[in-house]
mmCIF file of C-alpha atoms in Angstrom:
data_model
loop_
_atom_site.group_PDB
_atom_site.id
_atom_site.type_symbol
_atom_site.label_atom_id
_atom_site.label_comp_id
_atom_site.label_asym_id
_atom_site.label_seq_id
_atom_site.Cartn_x
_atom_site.Cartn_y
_atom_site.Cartn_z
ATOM 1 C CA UNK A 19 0.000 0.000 0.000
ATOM 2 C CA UNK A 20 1.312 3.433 -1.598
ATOM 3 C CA UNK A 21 0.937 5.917 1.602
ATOM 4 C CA UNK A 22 0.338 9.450 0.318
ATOM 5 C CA UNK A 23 0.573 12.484 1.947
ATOM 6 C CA UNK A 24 -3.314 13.345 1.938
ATOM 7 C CA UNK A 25 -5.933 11.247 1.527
ATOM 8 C CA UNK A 26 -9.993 11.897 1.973
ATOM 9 C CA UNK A 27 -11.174 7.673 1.352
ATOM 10 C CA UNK A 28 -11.177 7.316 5.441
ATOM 11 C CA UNK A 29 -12.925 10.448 5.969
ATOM 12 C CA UNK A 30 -15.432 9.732 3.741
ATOM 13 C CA UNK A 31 -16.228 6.076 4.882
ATOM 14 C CA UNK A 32 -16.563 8.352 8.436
ATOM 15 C CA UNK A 33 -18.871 10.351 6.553
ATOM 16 C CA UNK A 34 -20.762 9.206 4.213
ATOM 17 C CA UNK A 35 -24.008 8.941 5.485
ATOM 18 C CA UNK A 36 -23.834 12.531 6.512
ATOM 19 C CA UNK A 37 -22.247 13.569 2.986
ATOM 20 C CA UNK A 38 -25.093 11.414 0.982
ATOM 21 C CA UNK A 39 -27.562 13.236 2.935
ATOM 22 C CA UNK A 40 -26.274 16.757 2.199
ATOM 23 C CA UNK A 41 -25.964 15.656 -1.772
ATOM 24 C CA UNK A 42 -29.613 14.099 -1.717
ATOM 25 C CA UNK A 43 -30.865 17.126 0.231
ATOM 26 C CA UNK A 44 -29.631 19.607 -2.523
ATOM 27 C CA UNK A 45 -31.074 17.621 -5.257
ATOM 28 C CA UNK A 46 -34.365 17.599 -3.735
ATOM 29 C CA UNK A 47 -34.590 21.289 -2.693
ATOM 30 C CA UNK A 48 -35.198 22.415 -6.994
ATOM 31 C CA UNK A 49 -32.531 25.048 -6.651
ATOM 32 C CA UNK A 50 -28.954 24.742 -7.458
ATOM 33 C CA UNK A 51 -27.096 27.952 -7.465
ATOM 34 C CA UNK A 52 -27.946 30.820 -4.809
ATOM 35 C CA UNK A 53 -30.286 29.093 -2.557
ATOM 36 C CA UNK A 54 -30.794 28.517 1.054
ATOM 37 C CA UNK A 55 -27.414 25.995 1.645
ATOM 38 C CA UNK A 56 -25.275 29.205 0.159
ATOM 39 C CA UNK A 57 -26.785 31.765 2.357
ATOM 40 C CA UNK A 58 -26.433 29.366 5.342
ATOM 41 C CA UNK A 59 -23.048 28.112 4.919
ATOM 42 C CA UNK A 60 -21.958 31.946 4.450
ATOM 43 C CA UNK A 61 -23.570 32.814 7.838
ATOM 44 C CA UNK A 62 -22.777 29.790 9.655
ATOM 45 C CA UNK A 63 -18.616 30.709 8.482
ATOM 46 C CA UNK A 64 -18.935 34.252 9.306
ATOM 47 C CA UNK A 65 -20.569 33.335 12.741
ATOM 48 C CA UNK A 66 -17.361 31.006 13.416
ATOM 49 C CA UNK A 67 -15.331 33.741 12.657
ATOM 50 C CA UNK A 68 -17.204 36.555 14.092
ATOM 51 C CA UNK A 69 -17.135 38.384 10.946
ATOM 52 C CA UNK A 70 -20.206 40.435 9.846
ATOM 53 C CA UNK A 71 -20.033 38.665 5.736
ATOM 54 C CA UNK A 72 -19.176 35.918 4.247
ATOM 55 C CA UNK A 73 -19.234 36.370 0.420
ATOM 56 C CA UNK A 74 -18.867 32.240 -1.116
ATOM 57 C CA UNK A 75 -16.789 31.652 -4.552
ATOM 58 C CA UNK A 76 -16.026 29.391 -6.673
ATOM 59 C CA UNK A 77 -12.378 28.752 -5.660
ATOM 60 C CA UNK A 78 -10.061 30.115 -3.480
ATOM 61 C CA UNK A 79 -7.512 31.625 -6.522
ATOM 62 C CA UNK A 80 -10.959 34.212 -7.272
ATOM 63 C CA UNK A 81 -11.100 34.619 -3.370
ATOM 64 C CA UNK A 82 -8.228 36.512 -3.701
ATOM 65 C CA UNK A 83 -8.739 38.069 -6.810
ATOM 66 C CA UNK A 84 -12.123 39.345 -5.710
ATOM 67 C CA UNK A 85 -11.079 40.506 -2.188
ATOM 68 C CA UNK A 86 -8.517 42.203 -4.204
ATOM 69 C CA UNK A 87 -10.547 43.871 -6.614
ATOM 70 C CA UNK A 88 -13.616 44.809 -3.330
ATOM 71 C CA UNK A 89 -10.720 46.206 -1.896
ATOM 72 C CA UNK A 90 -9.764 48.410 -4.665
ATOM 73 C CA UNK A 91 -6.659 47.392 -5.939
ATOM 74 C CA UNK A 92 -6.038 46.806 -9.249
ATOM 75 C CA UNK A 93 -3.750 47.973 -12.614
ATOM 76 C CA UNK A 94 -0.664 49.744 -11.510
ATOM 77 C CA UNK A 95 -0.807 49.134 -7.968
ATOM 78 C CA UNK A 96 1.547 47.005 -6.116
ATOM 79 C CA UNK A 97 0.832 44.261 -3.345
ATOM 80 C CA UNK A 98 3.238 43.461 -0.837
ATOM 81 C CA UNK A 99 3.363 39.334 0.028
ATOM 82 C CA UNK A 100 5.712 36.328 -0.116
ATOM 83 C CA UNK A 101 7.119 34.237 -2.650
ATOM 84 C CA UNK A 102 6.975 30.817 -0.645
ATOM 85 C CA UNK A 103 2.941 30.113 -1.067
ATOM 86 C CA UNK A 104 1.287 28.463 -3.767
ATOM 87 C CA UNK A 105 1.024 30.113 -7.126
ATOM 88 C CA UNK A 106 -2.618 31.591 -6.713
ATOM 89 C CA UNK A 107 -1.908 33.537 -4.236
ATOM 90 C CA UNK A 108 0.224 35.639 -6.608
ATOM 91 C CA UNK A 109 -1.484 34.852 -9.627
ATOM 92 C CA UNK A 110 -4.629 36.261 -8.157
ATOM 93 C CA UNK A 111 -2.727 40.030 -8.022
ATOM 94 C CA UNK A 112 -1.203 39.978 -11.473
ATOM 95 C CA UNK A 113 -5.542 39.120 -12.399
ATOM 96 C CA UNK A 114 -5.569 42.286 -11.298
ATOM 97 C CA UNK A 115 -3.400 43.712 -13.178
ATOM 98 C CA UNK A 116 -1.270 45.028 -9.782
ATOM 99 C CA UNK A 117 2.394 44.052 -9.392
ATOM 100 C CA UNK A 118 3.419 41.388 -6.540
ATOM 101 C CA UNK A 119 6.474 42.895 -4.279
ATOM 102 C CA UNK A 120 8.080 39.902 -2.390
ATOM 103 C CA UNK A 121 9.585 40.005 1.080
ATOM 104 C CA UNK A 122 11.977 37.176 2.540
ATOM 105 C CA UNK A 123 10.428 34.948 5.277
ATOM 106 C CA UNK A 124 11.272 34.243 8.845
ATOM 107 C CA UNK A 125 13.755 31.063 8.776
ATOM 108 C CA UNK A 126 12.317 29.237 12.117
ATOM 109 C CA UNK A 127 8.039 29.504 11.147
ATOM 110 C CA UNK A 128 8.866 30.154 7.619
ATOM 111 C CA UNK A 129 6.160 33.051 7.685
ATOM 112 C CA UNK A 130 6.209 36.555 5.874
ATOM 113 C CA UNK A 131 8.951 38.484 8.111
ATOM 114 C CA UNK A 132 7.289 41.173 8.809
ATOM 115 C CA UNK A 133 10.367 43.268 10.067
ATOM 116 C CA UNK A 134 11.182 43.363 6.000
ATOM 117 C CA UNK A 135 7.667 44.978 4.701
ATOM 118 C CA UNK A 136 7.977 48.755 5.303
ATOM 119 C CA UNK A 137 10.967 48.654 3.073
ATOM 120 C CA UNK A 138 9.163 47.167 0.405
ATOM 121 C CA UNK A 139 6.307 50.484 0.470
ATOM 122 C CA UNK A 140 6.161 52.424 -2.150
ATOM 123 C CA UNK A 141 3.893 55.511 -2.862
ATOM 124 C CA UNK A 142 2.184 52.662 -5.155
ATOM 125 C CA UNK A 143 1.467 50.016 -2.767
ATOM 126 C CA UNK A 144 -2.288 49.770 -1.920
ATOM 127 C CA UNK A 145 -2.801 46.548 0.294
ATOM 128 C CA UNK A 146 -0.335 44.187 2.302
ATOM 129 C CA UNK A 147 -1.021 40.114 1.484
ATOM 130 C CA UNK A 148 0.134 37.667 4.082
ATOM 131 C CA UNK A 149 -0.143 34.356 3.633
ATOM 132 C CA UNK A 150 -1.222 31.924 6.843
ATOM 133 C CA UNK A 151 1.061 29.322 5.592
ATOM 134 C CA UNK A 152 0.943 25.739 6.487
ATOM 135 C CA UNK A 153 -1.983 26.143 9.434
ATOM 136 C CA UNK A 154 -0.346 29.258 11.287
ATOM 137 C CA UNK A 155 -0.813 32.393 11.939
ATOM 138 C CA UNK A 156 1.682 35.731 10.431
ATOM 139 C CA UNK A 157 1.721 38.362 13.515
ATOM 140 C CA UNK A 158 -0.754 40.917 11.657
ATOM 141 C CA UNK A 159 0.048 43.578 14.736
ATOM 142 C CA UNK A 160 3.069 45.331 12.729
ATOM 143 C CA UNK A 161 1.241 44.831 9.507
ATOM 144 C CA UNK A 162 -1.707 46.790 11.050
ATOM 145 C CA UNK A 163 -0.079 49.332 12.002
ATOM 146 C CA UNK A 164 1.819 49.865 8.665
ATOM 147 C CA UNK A 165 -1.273 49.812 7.352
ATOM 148 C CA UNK A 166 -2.969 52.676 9.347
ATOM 149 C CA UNK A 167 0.136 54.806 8.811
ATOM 150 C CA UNK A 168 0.325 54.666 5.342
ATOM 151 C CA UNK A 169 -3.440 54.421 4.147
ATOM 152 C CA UNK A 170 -3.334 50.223 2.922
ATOM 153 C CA UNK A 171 -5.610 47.739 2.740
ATOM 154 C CA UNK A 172 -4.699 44.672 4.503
ATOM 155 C CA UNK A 173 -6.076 41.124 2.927
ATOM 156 C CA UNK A 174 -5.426 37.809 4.868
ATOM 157 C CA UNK A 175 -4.471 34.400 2.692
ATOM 158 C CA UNK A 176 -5.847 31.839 4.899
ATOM 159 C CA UNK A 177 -6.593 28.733 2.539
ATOM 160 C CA UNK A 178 -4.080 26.873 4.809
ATOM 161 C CA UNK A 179 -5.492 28.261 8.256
ATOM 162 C CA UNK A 180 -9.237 27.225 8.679
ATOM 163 C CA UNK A 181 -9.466 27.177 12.378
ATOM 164 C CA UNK A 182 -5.594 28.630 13.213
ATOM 165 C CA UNK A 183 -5.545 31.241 15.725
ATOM 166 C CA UNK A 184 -2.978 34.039 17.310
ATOM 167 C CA UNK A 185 -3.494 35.108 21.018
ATOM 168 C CA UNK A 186 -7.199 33.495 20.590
ATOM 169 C CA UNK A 187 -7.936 35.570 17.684
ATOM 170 C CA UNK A 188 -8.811 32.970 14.580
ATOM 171 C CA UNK A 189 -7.348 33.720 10.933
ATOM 172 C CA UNK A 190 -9.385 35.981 8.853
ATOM 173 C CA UNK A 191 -11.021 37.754 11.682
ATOM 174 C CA UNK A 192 -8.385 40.936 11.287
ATOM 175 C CA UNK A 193 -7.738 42.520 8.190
ATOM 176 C CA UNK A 194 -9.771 44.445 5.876
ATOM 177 C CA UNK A 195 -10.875 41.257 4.186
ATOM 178 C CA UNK A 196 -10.049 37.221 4.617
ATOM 179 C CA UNK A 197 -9.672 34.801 1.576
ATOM 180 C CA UNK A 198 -10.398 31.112 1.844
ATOM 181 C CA UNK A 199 -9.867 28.066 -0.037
ATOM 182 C CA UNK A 200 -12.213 25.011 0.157
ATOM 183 C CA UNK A 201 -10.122 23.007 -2.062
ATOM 184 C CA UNK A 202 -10.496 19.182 -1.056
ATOM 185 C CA UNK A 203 -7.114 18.621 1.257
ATOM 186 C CA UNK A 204 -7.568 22.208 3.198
ATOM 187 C CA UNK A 205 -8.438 21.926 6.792
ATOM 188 C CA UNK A 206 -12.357 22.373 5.687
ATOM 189 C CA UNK A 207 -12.205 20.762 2.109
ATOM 190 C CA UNK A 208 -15.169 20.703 0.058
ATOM 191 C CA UNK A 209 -15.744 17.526 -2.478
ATOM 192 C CA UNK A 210 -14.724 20.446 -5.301
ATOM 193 C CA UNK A 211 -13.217 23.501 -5.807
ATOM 194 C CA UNK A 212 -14.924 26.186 -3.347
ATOM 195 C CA UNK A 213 -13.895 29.362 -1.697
ATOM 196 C CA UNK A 214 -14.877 32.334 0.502
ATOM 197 C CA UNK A 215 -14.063 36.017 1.285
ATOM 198 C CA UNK A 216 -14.344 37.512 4.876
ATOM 199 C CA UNK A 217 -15.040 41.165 5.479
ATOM 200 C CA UNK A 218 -16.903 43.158 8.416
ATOM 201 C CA UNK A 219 -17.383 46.247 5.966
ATOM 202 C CA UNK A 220 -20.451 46.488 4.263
ATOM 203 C CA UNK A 221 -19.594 48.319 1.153
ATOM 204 C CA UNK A 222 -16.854 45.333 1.024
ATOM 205 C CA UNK A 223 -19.026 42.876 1.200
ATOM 206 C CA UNK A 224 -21.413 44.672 -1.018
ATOM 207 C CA UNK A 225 -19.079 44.999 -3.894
ATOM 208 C CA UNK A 226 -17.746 41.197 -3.618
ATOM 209 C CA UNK A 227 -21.533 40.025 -4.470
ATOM 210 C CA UNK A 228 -21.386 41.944 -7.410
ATOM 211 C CA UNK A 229 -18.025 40.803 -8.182
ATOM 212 C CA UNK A 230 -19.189 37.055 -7.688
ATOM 213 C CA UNK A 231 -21.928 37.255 -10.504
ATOM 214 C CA UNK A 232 -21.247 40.006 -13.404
ATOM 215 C CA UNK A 233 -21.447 42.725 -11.906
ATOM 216 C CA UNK A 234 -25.117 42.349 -10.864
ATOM 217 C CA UNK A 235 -27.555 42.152 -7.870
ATOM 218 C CA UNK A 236 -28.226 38.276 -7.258
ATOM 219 C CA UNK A 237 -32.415 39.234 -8.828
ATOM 220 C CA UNK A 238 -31.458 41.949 -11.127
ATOM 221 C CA UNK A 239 -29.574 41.867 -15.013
ATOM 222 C CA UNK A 240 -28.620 45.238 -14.539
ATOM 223 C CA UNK A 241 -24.351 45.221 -14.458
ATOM 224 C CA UNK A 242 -23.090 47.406 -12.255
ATOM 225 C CA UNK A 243 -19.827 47.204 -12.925
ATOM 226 C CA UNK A 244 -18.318 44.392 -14.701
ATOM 227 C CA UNK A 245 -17.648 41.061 -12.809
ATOM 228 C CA UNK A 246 -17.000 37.560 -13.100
ATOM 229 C CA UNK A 247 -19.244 34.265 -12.984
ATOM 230 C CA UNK A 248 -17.792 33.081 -9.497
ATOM 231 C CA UNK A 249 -20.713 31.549 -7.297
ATOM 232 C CA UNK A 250 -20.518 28.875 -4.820
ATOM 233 C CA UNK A 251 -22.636 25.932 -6.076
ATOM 234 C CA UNK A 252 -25.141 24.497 -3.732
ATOM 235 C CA UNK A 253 -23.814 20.591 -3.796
ATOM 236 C CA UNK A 254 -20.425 22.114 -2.425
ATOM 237 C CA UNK A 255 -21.981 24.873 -0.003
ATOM 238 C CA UNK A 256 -24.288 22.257 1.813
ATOM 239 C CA UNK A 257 -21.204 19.460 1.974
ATOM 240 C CA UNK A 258 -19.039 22.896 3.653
ATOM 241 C CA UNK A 259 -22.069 23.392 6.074
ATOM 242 C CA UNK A 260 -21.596 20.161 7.885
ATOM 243 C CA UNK A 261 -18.138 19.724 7.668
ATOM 244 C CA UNK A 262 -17.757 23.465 9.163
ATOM 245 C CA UNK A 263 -19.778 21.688 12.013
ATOM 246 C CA UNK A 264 -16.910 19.113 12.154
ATOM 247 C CA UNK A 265 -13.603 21.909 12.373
ATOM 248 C CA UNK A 266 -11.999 21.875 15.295
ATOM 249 C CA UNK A 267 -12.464 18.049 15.922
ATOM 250 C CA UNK A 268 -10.669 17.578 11.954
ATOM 251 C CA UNK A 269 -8.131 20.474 14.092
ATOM 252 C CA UNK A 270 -7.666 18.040 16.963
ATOM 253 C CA UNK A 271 -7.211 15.364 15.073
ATOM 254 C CA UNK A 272 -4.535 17.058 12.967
ATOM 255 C CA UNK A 273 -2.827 18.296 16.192
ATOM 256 C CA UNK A 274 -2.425 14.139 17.522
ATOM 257 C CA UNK A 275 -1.371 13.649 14.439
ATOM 258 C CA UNK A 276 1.555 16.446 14.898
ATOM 259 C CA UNK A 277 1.729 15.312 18.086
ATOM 260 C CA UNK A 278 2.610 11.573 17.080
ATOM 261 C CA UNK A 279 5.153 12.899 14.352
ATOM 262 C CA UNK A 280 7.191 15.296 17.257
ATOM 263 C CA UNK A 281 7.364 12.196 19.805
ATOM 264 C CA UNK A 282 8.665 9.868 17.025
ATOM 265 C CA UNK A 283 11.218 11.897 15.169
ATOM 266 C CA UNK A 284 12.170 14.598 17.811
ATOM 267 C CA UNK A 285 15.275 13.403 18.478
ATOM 268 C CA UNK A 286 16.533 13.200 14.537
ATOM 269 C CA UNK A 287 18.386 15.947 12.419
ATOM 270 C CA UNK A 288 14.941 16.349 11.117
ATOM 271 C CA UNK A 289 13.935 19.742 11.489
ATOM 272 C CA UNK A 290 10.091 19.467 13.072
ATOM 273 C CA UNK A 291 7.587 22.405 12.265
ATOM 274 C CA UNK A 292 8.121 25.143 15.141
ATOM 275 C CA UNK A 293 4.840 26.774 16.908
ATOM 276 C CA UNK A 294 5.089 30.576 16.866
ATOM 277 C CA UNK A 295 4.304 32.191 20.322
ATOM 278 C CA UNK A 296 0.714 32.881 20.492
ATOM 279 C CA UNK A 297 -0.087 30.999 17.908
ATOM 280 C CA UNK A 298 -2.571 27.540 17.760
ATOM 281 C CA UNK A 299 -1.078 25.738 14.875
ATOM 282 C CA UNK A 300 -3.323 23.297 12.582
ATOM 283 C CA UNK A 301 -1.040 21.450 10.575
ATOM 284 C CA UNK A 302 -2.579 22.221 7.389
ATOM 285 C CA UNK A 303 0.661 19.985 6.380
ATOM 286 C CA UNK A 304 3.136 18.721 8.408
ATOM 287 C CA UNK A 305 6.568 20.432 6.610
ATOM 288 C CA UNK A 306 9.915 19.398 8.050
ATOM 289 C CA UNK A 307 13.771 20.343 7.050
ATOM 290 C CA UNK A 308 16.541 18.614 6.264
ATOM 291 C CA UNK A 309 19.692 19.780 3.984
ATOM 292 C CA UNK A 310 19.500 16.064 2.075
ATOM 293 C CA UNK A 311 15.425 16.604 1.176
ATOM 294 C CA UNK A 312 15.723 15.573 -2.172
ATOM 295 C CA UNK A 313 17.964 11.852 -1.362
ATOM 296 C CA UNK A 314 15.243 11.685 1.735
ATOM 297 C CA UNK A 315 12.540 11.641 -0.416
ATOM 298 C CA UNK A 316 13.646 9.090 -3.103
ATOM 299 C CA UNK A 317 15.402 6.900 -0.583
ATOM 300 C CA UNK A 318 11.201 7.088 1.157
ATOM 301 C CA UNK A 319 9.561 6.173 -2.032
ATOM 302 C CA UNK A 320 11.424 2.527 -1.801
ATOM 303 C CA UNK A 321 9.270 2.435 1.026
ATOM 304 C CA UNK A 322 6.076 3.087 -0.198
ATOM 305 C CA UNK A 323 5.670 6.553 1.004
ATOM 306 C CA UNK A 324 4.968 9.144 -1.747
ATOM 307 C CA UNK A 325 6.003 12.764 -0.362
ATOM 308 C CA UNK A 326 5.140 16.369 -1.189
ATOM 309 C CA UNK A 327 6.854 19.223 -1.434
ATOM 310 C CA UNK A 328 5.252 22.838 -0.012
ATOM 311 C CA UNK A 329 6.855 24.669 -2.255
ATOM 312 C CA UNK A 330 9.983 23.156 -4.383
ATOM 313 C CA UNK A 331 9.709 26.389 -6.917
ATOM 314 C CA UNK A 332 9.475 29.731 -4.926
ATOM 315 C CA UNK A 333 6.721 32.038 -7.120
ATOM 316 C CA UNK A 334 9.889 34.809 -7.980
ATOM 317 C CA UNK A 335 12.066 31.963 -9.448
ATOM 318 C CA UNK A 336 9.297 30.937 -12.208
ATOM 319 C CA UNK A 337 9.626 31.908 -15.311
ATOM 320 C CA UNK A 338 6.068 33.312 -15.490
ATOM 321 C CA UNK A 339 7.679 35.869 -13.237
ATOM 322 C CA UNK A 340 10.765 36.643 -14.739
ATOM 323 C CA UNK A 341 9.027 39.846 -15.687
ATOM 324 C CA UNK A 342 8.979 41.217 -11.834
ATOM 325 C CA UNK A 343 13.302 40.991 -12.071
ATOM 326 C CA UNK A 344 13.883 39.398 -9.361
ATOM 327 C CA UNK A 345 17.336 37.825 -9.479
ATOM 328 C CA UNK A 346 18.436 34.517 -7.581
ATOM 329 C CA UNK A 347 19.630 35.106 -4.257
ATOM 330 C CA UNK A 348 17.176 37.714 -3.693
ATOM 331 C CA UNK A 349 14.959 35.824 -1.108
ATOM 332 C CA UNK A 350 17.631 33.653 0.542
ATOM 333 C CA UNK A 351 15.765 32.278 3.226
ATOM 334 C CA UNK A 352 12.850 31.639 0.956
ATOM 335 C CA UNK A 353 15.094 29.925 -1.846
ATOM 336 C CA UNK A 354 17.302 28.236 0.922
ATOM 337 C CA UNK A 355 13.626 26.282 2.080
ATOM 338 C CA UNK A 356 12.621 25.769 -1.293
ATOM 339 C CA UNK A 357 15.193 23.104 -1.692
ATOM 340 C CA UNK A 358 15.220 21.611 1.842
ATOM 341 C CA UNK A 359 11.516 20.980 3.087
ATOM 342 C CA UNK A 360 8.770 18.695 2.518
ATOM 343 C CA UNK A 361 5.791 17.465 4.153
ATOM 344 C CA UNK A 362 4.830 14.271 5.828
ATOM 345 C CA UNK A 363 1.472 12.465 5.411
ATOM 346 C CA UNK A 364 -1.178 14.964 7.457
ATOM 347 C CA UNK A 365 -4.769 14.510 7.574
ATOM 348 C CA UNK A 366 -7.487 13.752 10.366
ATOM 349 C CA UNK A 367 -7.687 9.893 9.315
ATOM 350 C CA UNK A 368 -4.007 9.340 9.302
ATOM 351 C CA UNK A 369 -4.151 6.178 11.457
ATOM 352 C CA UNK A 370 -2.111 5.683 14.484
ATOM 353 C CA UNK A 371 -0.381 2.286 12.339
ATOM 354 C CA UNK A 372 -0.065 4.472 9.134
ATOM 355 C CA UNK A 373 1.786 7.073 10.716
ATOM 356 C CA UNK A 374 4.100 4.361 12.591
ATOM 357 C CA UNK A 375 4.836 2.961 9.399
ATOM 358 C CA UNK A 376 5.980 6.408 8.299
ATOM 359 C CA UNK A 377 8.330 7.142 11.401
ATOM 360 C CA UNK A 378 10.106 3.598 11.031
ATOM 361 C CA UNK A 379 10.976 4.843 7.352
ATOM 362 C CA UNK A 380 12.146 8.004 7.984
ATOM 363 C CA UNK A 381 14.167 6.906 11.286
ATOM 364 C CA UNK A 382 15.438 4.216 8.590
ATOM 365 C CA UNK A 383 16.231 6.559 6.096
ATOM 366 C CA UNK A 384 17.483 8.811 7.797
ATOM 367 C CA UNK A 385 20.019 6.818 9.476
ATOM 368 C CA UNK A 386 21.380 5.860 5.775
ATOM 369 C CA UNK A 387 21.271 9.194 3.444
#
C-alpha cells in the first residue's frame, strides 16, 4: 500500500451517510445555485469567525482576486506578500493587473517576516497580502499598524489556516478582508473547488456580491460594474455546512497527528515544524527540514511513502515571473527552504499504524542518506 501524503477515502467512509444526505438534500430542494445551503453556509462561516459577511466563490484563486478587486486594488498598484505560497496567491494580483512585491520569510516559522515589509512600500502600494502558511498564523500587529500609517488595505491568505488562531484571535477575523480556499485537502475541504471572502465592511461585502456574478444584484440583469461568474454551487456549499460543524475536531485530530510525528522523530536531524508564540497551529501539512530533502525523499519512495513538497519552486524563481526581475539570491531564506523541506502524510484519518509505518521509514532513512 502506496501511503500518500493526503488522503480523503477514510474520511469519507466516516462520513458518508452525513455527505449522501447533504448531496440528496440539494437535489431535492429544486434550486442549485444561490439558494438557502449558500446563504447558510456563508452565515454559519462568518458566525465562526465573528465576521459580519461571508461572500462564497467558486475557488479560493478568485477569493483573492475578488477581495482584491472589493478592496480596490487593481492595474498599476503594487501588493506586498511572499514568494513561498502556492502560485494563486500571486497569480490572483497579477488578475488584477497590480504588481506582486516579495519580502523574505522568517527562517524558524517560515512566515512573511514582517520586520522586512515597510521597506518594500512604495507611494504605489495599496494593500499588504500575508499568507497563513501551512496552518499558522503571520503576527498581523506590525502589519496593522503599517497599514494605518500609510493608508493600505490589509487582505489575509488563509486557505491553509481554517481554524488557526494568534493570542485566541482565529485567521481571517483581522484585516480588511479574509480569503479562503475550500479546495479538497484544506483543513475544511469541500468535495470540489470552493472558496470564501471575509469582510466586516459592508460596502466590502457589497461589492464582492457583485463581483461574484457580473457585476449584478443576485435578482437583477442590470451590471453594475463588470464582474465575473464566481458563485458557490449548492452541492459544495451544503457538503461545507456540515463539515464546518466538524472543524476543530478535523483540528484536533490534525494536532495528535503532529503530536505523534514530534514524539517519534524529535530526536533526529529532522527539522520538526516550530509553533510561533501565540499561535494555535493546525497542521494544514506537516513540513519538516533537512539539507538532504531531495535523497530523503527518493530513498522514502522505496518504502512506499509518496512525499510532497510545499513549495519546491518559490513564485519569484518561475519563469512566469521573470518579468517582476527578481534575481536569484534575492529571497535567501525563501530559496534556501525551497530546496530543503517537505511534508509528511497529514490529515485527520491518518491512522495511528499508518503514521508508525511512516516514522520507522524516515528513522530508517534517515540513518542511511
Amino acid at each position: 500500500m502506496t501511503i500518500r501524503v493526503w488522503d480523503y477515502l477514510q474520511e469519507y467512509e466516516n462520513e458518508r451517510a452525513d455527505l449522501l444526505d447533504a448531496v440528496d438534500s440539494v437535489f431535492r430542494s429544486g434550486q442549485l445555485v444561490f439558494g438557502a445551503s449558500m446563504r447558510s453556509f456563508e452565515e454559519e462561516f462568518a458566525a465562526y469567525h465573528g465576521s459580519g459577511h461571508c461572500v462564497s466563490v467558486d475557488n479560493g484563486t478568485n477569493a483573492v482576486k475578488l477581495g482584491l478587486q472589493a478592496l480596490g486594488v487593481g492595474p498599476g498598484d503594487e501588493v506586498v506578500t511572499v514568494s513561498n505560497t502556492a502560485a494563486p496567491t500571486v497569480l490572483a494580483i497579477d488578475a488584477v493587473g497590480a504588481r506582486p512585491v516579495f519580502v523574505d520569510v522568517d527562517p524558524d516559522s517560515y512566515l512573511m517576516d514582517t520586520a522586512q515589509v515597510a521597506a518594500a512600500i512604495t507611494d504605489r502600494t495599496r494593500a499588504l497580502l500575508p499568507v497563513h502558511l501551512y496552518g499558522q498564523c503571520v503576527d498581523l500587529a506590525p502589519l496593522e499598524r503599517l497599514a494605518a500609517d500609510h493608508g493600505l488595505k490589509l487582505l489575509e491568505d488563509c486557505a491553509q489556516a481554517h481554524g488557526a488562531r494568534r493570542h485566541g484571535r482565529v485567521a481571517g477575523s483581522t484585516g480588511d478582508a479574509a480569503a479562503f480556499s475550500f479546495y479538497p485537502t484544506k483543513v475544511l475541504g469541500a468535495y470540489g473547488d470552493g472558496g470564501a471572502v471575509l469582510t466586516s465592511a459592508d460596502d466590502t461585502a457589497a461589492r464582492l456580491r457583485r463581483l461574484r456574478y457580473y457585476g449584478m444584484e443576485e435578482r437583477y440583469y442590470v451590471v453594475e460594474t463588470p464582474g465575473h461568474n464566481s458563485r458557490l454551487d449548492e452541492l459544495q456549499a451544503e457538503i461545507l455546512r456540515r463539515k464546518l460543524r466538524r472543524l476543530d475536531d478535523y483540528v484536533a485530530a490534525r494536532r495528535a497527528v503532529a503530536e505523534r510525528y514530534a514524539e517519534g522523530l524529535g530526536d533526529t536531524d529532522l527539522v520538526l515544524p516550530g509553533v510561533v508564540d501565540g499561535n494555535e497551529h493546525v497542521y494544514y501539512v506537516y513540513v519538516v527540514r533537512h539539507p538532504r530533502r531531495d535523497a530523503i525523499l527518493e530513498a522514502l519512495g522505496t518504502h512506499g511513502i509518496a512525499l510532497n513538497i510545499s513549495y519546491p519552486w518559490p513564485v519569484h524563481t518561475m519563469s512566469g515571473f521573470a518579468h517582476l526581475g527578481y534575481a536569484k539570491g534575492s529571497l535567501p531564506v525563501t530559496e534556501e527552504l525551497a530546496g530543503q523541506i517537505f511534508s509528511l502524510p497529514m490529515y485527520p484519518s491518518l491512522t495511528p499504524e499508518v503514521q508508525d509505518r511512516v516514522i520507522a521509514a524516515v528513522r530508517e532513512v534517515l540513518l542511511k542518506v
